[in-house]
PDB file of C-alpha atoms in Angstrom:
ATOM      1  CA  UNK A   1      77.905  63.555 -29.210  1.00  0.00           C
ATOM      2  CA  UNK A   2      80.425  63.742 -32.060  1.00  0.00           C
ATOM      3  CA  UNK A   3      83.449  60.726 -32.112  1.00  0.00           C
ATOM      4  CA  UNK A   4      85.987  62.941 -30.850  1.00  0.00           C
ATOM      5  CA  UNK A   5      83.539  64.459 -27.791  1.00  0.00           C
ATOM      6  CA  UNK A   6      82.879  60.801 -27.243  1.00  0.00           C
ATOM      7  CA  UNK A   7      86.856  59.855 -26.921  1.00  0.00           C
ATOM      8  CA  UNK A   8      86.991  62.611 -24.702  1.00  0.00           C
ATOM      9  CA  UNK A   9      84.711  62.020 -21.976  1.00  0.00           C
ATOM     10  CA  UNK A  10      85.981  58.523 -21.623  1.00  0.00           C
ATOM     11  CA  UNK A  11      88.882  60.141 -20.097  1.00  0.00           C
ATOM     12  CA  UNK A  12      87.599  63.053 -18.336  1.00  0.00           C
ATOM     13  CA  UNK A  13      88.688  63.194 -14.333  1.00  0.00           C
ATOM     14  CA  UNK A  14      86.038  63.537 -11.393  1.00  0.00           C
ATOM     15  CA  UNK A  15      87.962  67.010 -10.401  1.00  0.00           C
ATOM     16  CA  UNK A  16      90.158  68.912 -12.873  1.00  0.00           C
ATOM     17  CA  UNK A  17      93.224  70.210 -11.775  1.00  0.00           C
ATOM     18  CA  UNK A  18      94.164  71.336 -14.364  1.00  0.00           C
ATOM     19  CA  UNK A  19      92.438  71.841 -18.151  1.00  0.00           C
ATOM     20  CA  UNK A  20      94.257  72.118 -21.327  1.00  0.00           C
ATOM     21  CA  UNK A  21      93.265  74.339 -23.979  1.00  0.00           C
ATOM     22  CA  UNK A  22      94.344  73.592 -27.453  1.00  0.00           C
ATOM     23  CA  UNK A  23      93.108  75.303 -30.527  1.00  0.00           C
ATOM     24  CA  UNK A  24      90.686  72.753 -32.309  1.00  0.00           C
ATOM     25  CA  UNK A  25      90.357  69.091 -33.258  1.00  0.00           C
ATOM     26  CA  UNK A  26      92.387  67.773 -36.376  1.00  0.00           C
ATOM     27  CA  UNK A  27      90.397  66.521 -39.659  1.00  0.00           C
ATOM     28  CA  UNK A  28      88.293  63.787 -38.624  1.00  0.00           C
ATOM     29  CA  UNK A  29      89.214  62.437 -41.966  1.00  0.00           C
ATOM     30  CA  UNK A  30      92.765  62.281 -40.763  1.00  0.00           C
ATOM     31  CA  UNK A  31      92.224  59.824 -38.003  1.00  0.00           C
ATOM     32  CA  UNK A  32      93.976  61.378 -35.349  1.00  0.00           C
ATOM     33  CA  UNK A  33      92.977  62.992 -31.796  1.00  0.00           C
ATOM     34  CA  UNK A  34      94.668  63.499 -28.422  1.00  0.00           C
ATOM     35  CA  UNK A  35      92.151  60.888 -27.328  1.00  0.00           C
ATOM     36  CA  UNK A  36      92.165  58.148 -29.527  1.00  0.00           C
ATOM     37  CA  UNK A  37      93.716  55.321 -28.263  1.00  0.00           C
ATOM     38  CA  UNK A  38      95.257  53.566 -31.316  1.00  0.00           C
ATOM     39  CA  UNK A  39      97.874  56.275 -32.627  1.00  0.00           C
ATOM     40  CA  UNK A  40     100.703  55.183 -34.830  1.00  0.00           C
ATOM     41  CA  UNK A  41     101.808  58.405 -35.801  1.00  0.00           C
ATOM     42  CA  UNK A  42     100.706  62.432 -36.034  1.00  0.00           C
ATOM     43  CA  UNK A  43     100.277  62.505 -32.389  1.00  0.00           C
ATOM     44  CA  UNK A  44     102.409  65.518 -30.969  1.00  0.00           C
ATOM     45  CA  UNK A  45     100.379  67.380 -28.769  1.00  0.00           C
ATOM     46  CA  UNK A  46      99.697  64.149 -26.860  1.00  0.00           C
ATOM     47  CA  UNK A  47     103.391  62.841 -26.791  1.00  0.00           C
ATOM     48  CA  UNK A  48     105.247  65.639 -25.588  1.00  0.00           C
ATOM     49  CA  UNK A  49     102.242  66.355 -23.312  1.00  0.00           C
ATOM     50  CA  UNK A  50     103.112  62.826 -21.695  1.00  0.00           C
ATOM     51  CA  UNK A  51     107.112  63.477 -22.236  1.00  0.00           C
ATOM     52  CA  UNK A  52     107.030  66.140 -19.810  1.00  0.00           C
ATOM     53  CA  UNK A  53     104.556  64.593 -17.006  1.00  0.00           C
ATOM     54  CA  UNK A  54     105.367  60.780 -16.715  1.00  0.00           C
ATOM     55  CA  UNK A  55     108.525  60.244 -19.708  1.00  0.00           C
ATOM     56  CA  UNK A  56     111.664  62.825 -19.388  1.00  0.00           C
ATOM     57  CA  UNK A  57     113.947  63.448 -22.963  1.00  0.00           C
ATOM     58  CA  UNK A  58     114.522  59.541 -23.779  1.00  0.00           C
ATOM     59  CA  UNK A  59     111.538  58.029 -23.959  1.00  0.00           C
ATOM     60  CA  UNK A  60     110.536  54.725 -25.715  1.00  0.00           C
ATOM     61  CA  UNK A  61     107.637  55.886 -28.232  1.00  0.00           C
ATOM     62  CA  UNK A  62     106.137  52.441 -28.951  1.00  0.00           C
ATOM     63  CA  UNK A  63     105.647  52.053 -25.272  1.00  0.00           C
ATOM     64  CA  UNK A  64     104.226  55.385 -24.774  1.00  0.00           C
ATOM     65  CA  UNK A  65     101.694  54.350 -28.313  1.00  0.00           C
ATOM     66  CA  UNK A  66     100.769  50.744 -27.456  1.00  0.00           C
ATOM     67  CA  UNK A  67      99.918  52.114 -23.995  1.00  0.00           C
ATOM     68  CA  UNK A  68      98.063  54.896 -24.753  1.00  0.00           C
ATOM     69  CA  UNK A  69      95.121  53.522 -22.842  1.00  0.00           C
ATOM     70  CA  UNK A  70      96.990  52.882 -19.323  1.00  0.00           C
ATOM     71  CA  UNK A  71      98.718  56.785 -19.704  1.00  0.00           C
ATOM     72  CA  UNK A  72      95.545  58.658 -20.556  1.00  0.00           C
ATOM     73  CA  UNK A  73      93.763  56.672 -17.517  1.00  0.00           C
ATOM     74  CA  UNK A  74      97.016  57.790 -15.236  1.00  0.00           C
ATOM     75  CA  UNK A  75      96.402  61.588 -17.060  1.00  0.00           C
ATOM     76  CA  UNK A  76      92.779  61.267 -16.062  1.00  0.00           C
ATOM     77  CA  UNK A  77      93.493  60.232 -12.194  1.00  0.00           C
ATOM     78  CA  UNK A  78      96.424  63.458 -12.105  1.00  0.00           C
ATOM     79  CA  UNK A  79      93.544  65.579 -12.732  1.00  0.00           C
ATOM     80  CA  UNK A  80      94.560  66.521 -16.239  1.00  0.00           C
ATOM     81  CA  UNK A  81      91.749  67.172 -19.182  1.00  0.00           C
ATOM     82  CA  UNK A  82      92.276  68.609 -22.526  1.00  0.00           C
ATOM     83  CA  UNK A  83      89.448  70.448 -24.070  1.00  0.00           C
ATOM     84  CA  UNK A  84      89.749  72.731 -27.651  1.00  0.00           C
ATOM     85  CA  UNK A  85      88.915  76.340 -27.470  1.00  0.00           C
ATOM     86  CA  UNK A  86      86.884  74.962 -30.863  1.00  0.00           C
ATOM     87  CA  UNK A  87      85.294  72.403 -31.961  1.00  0.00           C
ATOM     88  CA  UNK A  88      85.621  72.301 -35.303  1.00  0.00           C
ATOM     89  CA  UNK A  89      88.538  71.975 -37.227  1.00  0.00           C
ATOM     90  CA  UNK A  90      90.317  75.432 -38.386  1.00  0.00           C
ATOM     91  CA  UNK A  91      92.415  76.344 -40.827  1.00  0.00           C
ATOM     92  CA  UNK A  92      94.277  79.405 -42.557  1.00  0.00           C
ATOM     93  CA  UNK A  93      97.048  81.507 -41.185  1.00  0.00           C
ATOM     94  CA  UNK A  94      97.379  82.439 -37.427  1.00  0.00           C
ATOM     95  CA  UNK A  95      95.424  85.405 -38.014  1.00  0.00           C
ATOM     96  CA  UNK A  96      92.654  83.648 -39.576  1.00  0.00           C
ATOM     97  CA  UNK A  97      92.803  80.852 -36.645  1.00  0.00           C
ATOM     98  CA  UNK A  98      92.591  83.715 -34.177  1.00  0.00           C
ATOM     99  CA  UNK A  99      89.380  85.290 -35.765  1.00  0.00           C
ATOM    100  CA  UNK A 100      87.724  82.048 -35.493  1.00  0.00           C
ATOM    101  CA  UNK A 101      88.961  81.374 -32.256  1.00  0.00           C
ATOM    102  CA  UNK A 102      87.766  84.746 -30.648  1.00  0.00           C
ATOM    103  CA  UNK A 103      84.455  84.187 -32.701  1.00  0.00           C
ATOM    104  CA  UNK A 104      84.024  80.993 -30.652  1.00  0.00           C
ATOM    105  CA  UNK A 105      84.773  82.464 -27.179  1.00  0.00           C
ATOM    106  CA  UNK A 106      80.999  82.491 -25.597  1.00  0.00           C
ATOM    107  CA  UNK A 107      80.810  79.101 -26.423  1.00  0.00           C
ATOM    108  CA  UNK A 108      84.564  78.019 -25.409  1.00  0.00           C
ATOM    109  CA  UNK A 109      83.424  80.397 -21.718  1.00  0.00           C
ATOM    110  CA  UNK A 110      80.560  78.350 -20.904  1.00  0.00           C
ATOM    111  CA  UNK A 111      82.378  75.120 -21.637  1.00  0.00           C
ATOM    112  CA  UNK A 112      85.204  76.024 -19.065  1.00  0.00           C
ATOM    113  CA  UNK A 113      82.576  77.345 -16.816  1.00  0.00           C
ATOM    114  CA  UNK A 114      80.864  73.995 -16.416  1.00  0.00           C
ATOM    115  CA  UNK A 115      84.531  71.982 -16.477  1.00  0.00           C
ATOM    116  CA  UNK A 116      86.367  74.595 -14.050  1.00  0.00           C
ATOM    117  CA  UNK A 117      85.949  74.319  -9.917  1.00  0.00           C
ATOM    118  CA  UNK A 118      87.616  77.509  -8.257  1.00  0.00           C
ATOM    119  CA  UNK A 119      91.181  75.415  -8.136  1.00  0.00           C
ATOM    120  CA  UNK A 120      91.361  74.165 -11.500  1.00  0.00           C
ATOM    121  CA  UNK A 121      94.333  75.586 -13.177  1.00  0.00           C
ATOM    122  CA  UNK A 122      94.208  76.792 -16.874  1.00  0.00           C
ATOM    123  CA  UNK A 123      96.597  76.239 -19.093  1.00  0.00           C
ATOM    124  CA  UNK A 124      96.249  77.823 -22.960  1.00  0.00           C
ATOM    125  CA  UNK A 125      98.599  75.894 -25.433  1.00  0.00           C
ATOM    126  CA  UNK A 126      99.678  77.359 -28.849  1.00  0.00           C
ATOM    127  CA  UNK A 127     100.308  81.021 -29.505  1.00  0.00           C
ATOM    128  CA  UNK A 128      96.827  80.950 -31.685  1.00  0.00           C
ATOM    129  CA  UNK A 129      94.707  80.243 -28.414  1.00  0.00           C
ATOM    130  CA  UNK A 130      96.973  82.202 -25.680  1.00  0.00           C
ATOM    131  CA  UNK A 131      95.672  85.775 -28.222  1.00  0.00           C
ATOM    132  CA  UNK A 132      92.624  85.000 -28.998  1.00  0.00           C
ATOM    133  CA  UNK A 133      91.815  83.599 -25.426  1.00  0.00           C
ATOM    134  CA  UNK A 134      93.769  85.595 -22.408  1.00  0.00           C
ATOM    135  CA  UNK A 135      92.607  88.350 -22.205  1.00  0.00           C
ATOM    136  CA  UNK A 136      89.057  87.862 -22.051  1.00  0.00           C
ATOM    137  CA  UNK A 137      89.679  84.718 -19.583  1.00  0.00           C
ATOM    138  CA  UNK A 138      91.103  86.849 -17.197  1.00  0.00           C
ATOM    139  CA  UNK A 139      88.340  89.434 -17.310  1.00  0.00           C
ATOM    140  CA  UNK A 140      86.158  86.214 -17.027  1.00  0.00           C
ATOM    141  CA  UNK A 141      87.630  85.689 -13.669  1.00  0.00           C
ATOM    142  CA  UNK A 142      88.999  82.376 -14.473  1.00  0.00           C
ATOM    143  CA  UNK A 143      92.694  81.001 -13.395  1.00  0.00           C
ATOM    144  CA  UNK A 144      94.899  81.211 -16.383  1.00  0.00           C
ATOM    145  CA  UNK A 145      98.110  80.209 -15.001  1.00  0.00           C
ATOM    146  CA  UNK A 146     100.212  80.330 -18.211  1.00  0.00           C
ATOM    147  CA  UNK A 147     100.866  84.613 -18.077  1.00  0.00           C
ATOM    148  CA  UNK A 148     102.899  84.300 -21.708  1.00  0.00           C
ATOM    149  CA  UNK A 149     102.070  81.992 -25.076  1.00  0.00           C
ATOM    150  CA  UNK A 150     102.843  77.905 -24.734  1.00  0.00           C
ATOM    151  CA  UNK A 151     104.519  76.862 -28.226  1.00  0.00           C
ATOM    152  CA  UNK A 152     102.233  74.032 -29.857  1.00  0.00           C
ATOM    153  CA  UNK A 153     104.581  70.998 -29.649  1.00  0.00           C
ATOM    154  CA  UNK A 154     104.689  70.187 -33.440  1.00  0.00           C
ATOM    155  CA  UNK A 155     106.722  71.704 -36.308  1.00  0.00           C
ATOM    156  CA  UNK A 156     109.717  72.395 -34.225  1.00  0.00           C
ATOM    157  CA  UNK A 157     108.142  73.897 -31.249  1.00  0.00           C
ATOM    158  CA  UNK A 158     109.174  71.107 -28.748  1.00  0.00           C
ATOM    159  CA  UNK A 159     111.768  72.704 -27.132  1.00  0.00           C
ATOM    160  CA  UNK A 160     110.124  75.675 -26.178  1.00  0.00           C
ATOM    161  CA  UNK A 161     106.790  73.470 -24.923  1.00  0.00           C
ATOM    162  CA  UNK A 162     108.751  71.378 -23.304  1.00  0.00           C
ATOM    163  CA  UNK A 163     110.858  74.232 -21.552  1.00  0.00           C
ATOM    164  CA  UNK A 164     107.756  76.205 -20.725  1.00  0.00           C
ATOM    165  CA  UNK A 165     105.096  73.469 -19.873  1.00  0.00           C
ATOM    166  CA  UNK A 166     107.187  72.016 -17.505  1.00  0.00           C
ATOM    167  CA  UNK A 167     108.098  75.170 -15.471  1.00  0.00           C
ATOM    168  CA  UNK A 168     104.997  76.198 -15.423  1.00  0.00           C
ATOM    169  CA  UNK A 169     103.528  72.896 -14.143  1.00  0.00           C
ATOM    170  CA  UNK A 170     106.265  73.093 -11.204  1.00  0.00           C
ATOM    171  CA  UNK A 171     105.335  76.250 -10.522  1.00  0.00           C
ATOM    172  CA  UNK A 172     101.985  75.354 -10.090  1.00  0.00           C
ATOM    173  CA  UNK A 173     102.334  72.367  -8.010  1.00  0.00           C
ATOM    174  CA  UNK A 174     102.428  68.852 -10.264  1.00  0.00           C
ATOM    175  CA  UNK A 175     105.066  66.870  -9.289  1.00  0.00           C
ATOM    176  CA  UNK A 176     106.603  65.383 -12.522  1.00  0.00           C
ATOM    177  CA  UNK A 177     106.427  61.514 -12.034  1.00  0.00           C
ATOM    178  CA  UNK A 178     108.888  59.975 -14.622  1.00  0.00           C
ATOM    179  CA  UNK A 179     108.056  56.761 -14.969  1.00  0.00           C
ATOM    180  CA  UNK A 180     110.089  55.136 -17.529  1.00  0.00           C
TER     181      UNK A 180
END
């Protein structure tokens, strides 16, 4: 079990309500992971993630770092898991990412096969994973709820994640609990 599969499990829930699917882990060289608890910066999938379920538009970013711990256990008891559609790191243009990503759907179908009950929701995040992924999910028989792409929250795409994620969690059922 590789460091970031490791960081993972720590945090995975009894029952998943509802799994995450991102494109693929960062560098490990670059020291950074949804998962890892000691984040100081280069952490935008897992801040805005947070923003929308437990920290509305203002909130205070050291608190949300130096507790990273205390809101990934509070993610893990709300039923929420993130898993990559790869494991690896990719690179390249969107194009590129998509070839690898559809190269990597037996495996990424048998992960969410052993993760998914019948109610777990699926949500694909990033433009990259919702074409490469979708489609073939769906034939799979498994609950996609997100039917259009989920903007990765980085390089300016906040808005629209933020926009879409939440909707789409209300729709579903998750009661955003702003804390803070």
């Amino acid at each position: 079990m590789n460091k970031f599969s490791q960081s993972r499990a720590k945090y995975k829930p009894k029952i998943i309500n509802y799994l995450l699917t991102a494109e693929a882990p960062p560098m490990e060289s670059s020291g950074r992971f949804f998962y890892y608890e000691n984040m100081s910066k280069g952490d935008s999938l897992f801040l805005e993630i947070m923003k929308v379920l437990y920290f509305g538009d203002n909130p205070n970013l050291s608190y949300i770092r130096q507790n990273k711990n205390k809101i990934l256990k509070q993610f893990q008891k709300d039923g929420f898991y993130l898993e990559d559609s790869v494991e690896f790191p990719i690179e390249g243009t969107s194009r590129q990412k998509i070839k690898q990503i559809k190269e990597q759907l037996p495996h990424l179908k048998n992960k969410i096969n052993k993760l998914a009950k019948e109610n777990t929701k699926i949500i694909l995040i990033s433009a990259t994973v919702f074409k490469a992924c979708y489609e073939e999910l769906i034939k799979e028989g498994l609950k996609i709820i997100n039917r259009e792409s989920i903007a990765f929250p980085g390089s300016g795409g906040q808005k629209r994640f933020k926009k879409t994620f939440s909707a789409l969690l209300k729709e579903h059922g998750f009661n955003i609990k702003l804390t803070h």
